[in-house]
CSV table of C-alpha atoms in Angstrom, one decimal:
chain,number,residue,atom,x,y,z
A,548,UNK,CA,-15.2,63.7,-52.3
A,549,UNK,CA,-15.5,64.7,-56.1
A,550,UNK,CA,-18.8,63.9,-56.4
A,551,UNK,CA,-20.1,66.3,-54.3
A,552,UNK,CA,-20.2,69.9,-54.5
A,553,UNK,CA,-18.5,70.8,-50.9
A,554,UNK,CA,-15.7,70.1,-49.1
A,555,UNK,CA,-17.1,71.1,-45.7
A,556,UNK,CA,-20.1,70.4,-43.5
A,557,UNK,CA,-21.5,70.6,-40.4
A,558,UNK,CA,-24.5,68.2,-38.9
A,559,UNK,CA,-25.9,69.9,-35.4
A,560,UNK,CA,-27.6,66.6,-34.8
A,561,UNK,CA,-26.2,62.4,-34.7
A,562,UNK,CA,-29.3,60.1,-35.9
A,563,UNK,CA,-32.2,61.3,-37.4
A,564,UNK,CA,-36.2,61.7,-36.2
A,565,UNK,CA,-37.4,61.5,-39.5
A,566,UNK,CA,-37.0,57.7,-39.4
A,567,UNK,CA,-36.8,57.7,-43.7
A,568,UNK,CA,-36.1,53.9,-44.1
A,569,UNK,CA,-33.8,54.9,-47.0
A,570,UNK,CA,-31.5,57.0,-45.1
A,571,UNK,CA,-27.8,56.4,-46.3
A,572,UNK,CA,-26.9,58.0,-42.7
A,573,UNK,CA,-28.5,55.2,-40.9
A,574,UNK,CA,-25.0,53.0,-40.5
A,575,UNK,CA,-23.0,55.7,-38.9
A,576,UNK,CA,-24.5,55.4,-35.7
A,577,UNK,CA,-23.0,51.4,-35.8
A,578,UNK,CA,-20.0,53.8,-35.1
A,579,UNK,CA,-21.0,54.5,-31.7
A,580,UNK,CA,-22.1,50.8,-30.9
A,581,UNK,CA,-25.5,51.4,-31.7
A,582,UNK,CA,-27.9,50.5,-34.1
A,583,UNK,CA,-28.7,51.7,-37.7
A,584,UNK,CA,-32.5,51.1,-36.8
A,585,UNK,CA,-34.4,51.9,-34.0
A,586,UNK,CA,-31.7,53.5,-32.6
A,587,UNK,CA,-30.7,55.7,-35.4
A,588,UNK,CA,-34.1,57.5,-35.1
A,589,UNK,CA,-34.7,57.6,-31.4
A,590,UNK,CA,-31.3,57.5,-29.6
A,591,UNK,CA,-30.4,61.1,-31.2
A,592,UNK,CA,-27.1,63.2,-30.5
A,593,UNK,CA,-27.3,67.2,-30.3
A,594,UNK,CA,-24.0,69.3,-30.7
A,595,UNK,CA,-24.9,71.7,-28.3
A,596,UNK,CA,-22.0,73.6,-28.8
A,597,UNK,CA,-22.1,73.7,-32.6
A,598,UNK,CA,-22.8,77.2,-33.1
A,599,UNK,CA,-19.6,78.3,-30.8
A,600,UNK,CA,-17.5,75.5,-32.5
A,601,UNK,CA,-18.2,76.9,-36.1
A,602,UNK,CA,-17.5,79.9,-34.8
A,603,UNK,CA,-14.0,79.5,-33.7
A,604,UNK,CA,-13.2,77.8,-36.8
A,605,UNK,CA,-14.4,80.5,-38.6
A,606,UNK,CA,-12.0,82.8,-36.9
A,607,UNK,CA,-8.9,81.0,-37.2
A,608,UNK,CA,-6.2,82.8,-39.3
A,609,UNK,CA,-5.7,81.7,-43.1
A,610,UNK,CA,-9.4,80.5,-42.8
A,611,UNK,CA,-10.1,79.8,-46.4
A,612,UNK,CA,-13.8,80.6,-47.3
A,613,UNK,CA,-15.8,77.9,-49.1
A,614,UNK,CA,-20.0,76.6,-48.7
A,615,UNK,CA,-20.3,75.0,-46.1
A,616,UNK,CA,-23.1,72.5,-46.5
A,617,UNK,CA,-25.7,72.3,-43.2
A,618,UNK,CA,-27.6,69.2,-43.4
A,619,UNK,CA,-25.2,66.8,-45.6
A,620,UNK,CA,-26.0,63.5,-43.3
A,621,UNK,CA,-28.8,64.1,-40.8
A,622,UNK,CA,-31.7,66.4,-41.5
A,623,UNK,CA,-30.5,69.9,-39.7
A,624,UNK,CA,-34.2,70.8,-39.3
A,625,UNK,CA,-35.6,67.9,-38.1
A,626,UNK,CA,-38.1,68.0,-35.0
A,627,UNK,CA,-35.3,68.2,-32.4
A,628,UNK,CA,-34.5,71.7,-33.5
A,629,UNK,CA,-38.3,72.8,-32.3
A,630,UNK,CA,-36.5,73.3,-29.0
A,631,UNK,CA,-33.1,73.0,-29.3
A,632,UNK,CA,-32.2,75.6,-32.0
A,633,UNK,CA,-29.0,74.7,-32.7
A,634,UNK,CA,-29.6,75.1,-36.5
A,635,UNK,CA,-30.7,78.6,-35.9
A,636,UNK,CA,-27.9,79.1,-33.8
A,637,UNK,CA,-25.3,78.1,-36.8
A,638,UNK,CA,-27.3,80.0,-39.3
A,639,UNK,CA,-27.3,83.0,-36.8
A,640,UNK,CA,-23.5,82.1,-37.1
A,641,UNK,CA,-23.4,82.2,-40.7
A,642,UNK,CA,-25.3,84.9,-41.4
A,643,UNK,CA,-23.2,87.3,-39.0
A,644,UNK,CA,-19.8,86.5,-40.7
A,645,UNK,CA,-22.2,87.0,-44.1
A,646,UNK,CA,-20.4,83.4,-44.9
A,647,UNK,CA,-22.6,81.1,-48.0
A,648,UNK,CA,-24.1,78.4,-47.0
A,649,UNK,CA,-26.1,75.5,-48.7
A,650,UNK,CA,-29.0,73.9,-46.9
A,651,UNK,CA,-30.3,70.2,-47.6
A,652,UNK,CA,-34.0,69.4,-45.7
A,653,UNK,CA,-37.3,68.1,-45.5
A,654,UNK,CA,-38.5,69.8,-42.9
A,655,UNK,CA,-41.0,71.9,-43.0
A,656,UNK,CA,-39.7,73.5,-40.1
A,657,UNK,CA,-37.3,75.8,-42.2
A,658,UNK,CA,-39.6,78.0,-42.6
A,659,UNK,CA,-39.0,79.4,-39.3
A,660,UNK,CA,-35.9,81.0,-40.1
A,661,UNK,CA,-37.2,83.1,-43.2
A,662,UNK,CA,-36.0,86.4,-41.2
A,663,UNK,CA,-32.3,85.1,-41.3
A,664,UNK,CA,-32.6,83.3,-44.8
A,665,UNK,CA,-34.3,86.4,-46.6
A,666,UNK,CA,-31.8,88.4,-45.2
A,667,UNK,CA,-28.6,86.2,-46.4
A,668,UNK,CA,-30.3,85.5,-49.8
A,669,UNK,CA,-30.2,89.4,-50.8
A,670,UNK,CA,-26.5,89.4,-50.2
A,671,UNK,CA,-26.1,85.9,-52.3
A,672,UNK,CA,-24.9,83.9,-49.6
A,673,UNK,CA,-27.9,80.9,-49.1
A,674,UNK,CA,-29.7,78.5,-51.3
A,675,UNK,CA,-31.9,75.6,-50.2
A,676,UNK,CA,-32.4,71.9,-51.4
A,677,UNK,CA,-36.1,70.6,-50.4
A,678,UNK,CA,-36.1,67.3,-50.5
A,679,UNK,CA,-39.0,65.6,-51.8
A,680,UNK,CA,-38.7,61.9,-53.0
A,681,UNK,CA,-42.6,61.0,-53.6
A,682,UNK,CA,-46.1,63.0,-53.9
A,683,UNK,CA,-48.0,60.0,-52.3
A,684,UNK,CA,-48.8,60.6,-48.8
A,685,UNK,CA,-49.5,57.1,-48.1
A,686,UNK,CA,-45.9,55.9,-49.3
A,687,UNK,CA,-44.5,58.9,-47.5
A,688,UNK,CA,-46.2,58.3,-44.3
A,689,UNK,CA,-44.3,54.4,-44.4
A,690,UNK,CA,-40.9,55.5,-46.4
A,691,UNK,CA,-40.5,58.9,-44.3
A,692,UNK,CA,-42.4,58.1,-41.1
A,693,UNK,CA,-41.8,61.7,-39.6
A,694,UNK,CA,-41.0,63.9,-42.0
A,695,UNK,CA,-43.4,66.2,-43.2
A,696,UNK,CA,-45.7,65.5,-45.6
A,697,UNK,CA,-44.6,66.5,-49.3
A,698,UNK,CA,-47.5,68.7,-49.5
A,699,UNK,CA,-45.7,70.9,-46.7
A,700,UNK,CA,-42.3,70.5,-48.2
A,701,UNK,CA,-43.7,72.2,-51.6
A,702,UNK,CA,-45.3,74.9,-49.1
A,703,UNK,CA,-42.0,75.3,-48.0
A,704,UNK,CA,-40.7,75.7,-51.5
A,705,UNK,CA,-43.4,78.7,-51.9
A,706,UNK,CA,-42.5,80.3,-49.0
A,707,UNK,CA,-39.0,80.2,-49.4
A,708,UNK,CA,-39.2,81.5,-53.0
A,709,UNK,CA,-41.6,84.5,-51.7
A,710,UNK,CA,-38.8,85.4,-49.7
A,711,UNK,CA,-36.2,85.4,-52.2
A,712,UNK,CA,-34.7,82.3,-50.9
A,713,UNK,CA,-33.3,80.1,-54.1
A,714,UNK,CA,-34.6,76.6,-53.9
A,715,UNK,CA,-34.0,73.6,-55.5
A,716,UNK,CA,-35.6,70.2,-55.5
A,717,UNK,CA,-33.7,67.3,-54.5
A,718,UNK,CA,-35.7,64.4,-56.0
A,719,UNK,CA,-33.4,61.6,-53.0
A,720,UNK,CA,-34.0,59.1,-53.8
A,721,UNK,CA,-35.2,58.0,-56.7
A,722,UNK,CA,-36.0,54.2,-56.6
A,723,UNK,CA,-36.2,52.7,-59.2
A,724,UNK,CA,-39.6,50.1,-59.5
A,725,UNK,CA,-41.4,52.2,-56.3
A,726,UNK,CA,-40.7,56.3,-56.9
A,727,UNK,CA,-38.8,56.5,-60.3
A,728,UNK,CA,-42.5,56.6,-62.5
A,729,UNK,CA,-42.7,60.0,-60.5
A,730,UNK,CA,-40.3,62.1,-61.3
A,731,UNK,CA,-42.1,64.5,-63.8
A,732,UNK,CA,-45.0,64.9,-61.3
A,733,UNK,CA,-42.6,65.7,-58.4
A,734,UNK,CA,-39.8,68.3,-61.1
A,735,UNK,CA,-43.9,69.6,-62.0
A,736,UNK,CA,-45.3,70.5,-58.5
A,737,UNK,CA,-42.0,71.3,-57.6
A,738,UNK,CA,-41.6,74.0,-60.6
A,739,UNK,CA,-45.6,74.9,-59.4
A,740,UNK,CA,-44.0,75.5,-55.9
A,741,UNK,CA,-41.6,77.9,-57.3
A,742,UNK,CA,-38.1,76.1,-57.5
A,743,UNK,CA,-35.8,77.0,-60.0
A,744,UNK,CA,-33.3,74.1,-59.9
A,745,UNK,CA,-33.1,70.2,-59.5
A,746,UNK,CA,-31.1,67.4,-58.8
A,747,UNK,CA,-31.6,63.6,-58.1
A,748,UNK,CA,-29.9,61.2,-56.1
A,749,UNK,CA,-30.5,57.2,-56.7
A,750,UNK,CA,-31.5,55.1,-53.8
A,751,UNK,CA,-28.1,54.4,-52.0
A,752,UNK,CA,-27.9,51.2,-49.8
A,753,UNK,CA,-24.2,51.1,-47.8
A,754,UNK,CA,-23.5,48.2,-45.0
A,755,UNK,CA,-26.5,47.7,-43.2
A,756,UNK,CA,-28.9,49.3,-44.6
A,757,UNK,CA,-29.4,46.9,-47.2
A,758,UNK,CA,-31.2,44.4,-45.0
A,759,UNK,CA,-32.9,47.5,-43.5
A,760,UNK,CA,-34.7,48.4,-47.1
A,761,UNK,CA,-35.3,44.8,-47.9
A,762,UNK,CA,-37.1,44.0,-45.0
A,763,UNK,CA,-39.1,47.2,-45.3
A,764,UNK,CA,-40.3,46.4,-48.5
A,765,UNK,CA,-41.1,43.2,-47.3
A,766,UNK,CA,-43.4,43.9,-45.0
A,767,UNK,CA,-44.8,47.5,-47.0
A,768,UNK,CA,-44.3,46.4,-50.6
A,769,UNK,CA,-44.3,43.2,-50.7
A,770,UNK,CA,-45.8,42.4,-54.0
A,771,UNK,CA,-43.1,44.8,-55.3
A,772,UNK,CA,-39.9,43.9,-53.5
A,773,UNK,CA,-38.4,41.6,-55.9
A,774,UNK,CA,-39.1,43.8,-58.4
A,775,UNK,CA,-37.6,47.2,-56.7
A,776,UNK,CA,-34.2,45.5,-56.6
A,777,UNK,CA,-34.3,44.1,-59.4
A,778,UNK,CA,-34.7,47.5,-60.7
A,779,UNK,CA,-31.8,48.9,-58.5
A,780,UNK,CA,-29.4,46.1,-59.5
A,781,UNK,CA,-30.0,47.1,-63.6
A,782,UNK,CA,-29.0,50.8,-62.1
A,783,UNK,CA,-25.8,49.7,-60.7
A,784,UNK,CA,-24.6,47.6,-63.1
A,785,UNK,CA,-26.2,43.9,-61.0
A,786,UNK,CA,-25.2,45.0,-58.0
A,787,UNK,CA,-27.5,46.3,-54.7
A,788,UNK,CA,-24.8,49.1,-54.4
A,789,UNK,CA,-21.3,50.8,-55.8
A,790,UNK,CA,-19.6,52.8,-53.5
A,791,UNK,CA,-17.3,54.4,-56.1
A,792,UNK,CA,-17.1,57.9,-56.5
A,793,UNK,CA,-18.7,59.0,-59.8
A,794,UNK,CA,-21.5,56.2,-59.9
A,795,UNK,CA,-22.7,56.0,-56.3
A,796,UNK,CA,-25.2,58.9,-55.8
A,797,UNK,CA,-26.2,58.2,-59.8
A,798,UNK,CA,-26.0,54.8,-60.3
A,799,UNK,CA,-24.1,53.5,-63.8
A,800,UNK,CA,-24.7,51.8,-66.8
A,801,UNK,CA,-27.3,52.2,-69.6
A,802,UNK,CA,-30.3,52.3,-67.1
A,803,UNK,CA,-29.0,54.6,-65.2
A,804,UNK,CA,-27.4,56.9,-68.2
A,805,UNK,CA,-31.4,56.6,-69.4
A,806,UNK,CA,-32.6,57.9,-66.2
A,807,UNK,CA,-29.8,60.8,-66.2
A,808,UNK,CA,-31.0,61.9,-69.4
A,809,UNK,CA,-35.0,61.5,-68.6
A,810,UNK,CA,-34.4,63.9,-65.8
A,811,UNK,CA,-32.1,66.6,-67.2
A,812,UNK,CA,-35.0,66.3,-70.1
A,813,UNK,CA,-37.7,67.3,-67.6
A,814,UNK,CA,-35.5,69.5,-65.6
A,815,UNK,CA,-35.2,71.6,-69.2
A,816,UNK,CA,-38.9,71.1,-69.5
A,817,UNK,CA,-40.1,72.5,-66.6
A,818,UNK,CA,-37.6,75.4,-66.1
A,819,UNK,CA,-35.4,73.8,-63.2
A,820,UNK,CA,-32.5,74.4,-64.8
A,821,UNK,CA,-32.5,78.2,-64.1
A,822,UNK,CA,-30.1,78.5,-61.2
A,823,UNK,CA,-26.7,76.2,-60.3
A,824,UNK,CA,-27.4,74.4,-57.4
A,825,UNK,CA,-25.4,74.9,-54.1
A,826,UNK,CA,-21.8,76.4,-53.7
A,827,UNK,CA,-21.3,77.5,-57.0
A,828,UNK,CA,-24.3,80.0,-57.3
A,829,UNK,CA,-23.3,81.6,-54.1
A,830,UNK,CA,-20.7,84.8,-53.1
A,831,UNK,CA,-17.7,84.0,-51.5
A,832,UNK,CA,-16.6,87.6,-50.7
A,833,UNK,CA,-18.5,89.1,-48.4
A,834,UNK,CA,-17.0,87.0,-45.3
A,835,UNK,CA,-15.4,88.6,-42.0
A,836,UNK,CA,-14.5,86.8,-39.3
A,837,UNK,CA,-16.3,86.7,-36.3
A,838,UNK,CA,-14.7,88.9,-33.4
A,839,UNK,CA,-12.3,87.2,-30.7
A,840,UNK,CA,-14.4,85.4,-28.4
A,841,UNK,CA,-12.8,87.3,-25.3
A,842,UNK,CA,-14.3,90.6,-27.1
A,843,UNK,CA,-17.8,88.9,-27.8
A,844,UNK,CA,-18.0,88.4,-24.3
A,845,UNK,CA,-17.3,91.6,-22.9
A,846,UNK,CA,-19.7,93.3,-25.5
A,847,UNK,CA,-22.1,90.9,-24.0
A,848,UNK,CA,-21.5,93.1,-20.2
A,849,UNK,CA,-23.2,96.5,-21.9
C-alpha cells in the first residue's frame, strides 16, 4: 500500500480486547465466519508460534531487511499478552537479529518491555506510536471500552521517552463532530508527555463497521449522531467512506485539506515535528540473521 509507511507486518493476535468501537480491524474477523462485534473482541486468535515463524523468515537467504511494523491491525499489547507473551516473544526476536521495528499501541502494557526497547533504541532500531484519540475518560471508557485510560497512555509516553525510546502520538481517529475540537489538547499533553512526533488518522468506517459506529452513537451520542456523520461525509467528499489509497486514512476535499493543515500547524507548534515517524528514522544495517534452527536447539542442550 502506498499510503503507509511499511510493506511488512506482523499481528501476534486475531480480534482485539480493547473493544474500540471504531476499530477498522473489526470486519476481518467476517473472514473467519464470525462477527465484527461481539466476536471480534471476545472470540480472540493467538499465534502462538509467531515468534519462531518470524524467525525462520528472518533467516531465509536474500532476506531483504525493511520495518517491520508490530501492531498494524490488532493492538499487539493488548490484555492477552499479560500471559501469553507472544509480543515479547517477537520483540525478543527482533531485538536478537538487531532488526528495526515500528510499534503501533494503546496499551499501557508496553511498558513492560522497557529492558528490550531501551536496549534496541540505543542501536536505532525501535520507535513507538501511542495511540491516543481523546483526553476524556468518560468518552474513552464508551469509545475504547478496554483500553487503558489516556492518562496511562501519556504515562507510557513518559516512560518510554525516559528510556530513550522515540515516541510518537497517533491522534486515530480523529472524528470529526465528537474528537476533532481536541486535537491541540491531545498534540499538547502529548508534547507534555514527552513525544517528539505525530500523526493522525481520520475515522475510517469499511463494510460493516459502518452500522457498528452508527448504532453506537446512537445509543452513546445520540444528540450528536447526525451531526458526527454529517461531519465525516464533508471529510470524504459526501460519502461515509473512500477506500482509495491516498484519501482513506486522511479523508479528501477542502475539509479535510483544512484539517491536514490545522494539525501539521499544531504539530510545528508544539515541537512534534522533531523526529520522522516509523521506518524511515530507523537503521537498517545492523541485521544478522538468526542462527539455523537445528543449531539454536542444540545450544539450548549446554
Amino acid at each position: 500500500s502506498p499510503d503507509v509507511p511499511f510493506d511488512r507486518s506482523i499481528n501476534p493476535y486475531r480480534g482485539c480486547e480493547h473493544g474500540c468501537i471504531y476499530c477498522f480491524a473489526r470486519p476481518t474477523h467476517a473472514y473467519l465466519g464470525l462477527s465484527p462485534g461481539l466476536d471480534f473482541e471476545t472470540r480472540l486468535f493467538a499465534k502462538v508460534n509467531a515468534a519462531a515463524a518470524l524467525a525462520d523468515e528472518l533467516r531465509r537467504p536474500g532476506y531483504q531487511v525493511r520495518t517491520l511494523m508490530l501492531g498494524s491491525n490488532t493492538d499487539p499489547y493488548q490484555p492477552l499478552e499479560r500471559h501469553r507473551r507472544l509480543t515479547r516473544a517477537v520483540l525478543q526476536v527482533l531485538a536478537d537479529c538487531r532488526h528495526p521495528v515500528a510499534i503501533a499501541t494503546k496499551g499501557a502494557l508496553i511498558v513492560r518491555d522497557l529492558d528490550l526497547l531501551a536496549e534496541m533504541a540505543s542501536r536505532r532500531l525501535v520507535h513507538v506510536g501511542v495511540s491516543l484519540a481523546t483526553l476524556d475518560a468518560d468518552l474513552a471508557r464508551t469509545l475504547e471500552p478496554r483500553a487503558a485510560s489516556p492518562k496511562r497512555r501519556l504515562a507510557a509516553i513518559t516512560a518510554l521517552t525516559r528510556a530513550g525510546v522515540p515516541v510518537s502520538v497517533l491522534v486515530a481517529p480523529v472524528i470529526p463532530g465528537l474528537t476533532d475540537h481536541e486535537i491541540e489538547a491531545i498534540l499538547a499533553a502529548a508534547a507534555a508527555a514527552g513525544a517528539s512526533g505525530g500523526s493522525f488518522t481520520l475515522l475510517r468506517l469499511p463494510w460493516e463497521l459502518q452500522d457498528l459506529f452508527a448504532d453506537w452513537l446512537t445509543t452513546h451520542r445520540p444528540q450528536r449522531a447526525q451531526r458526527v456523520l454529517t461531519r465525516l461525509k464533508a471529510h470524504r467528499e459526501g460519502k461515509l467512506y473512500r477506500a482509495e489509497w491516498g484519501s482513506r486514512m486522511k479523508g479528501s476535499g477542502e475539509e479535510a485539506t483544512m484539517l491536514a493543515q490545522r494539525f501539521a500547524l499544531a504539530c510545528r507548534r508544539f515541537g512534534l515535528d522533531r523526529i520522522t515517524p516509523g521506518a524511515a528514522s530507523l537503521d537498517h544495517c545492523q541485521f544478522r540473521p538468526p542462527p539455523p534452527a537445528a543449531a539454536t536447539a542444540q545450544l539450548s542442550l549446554f
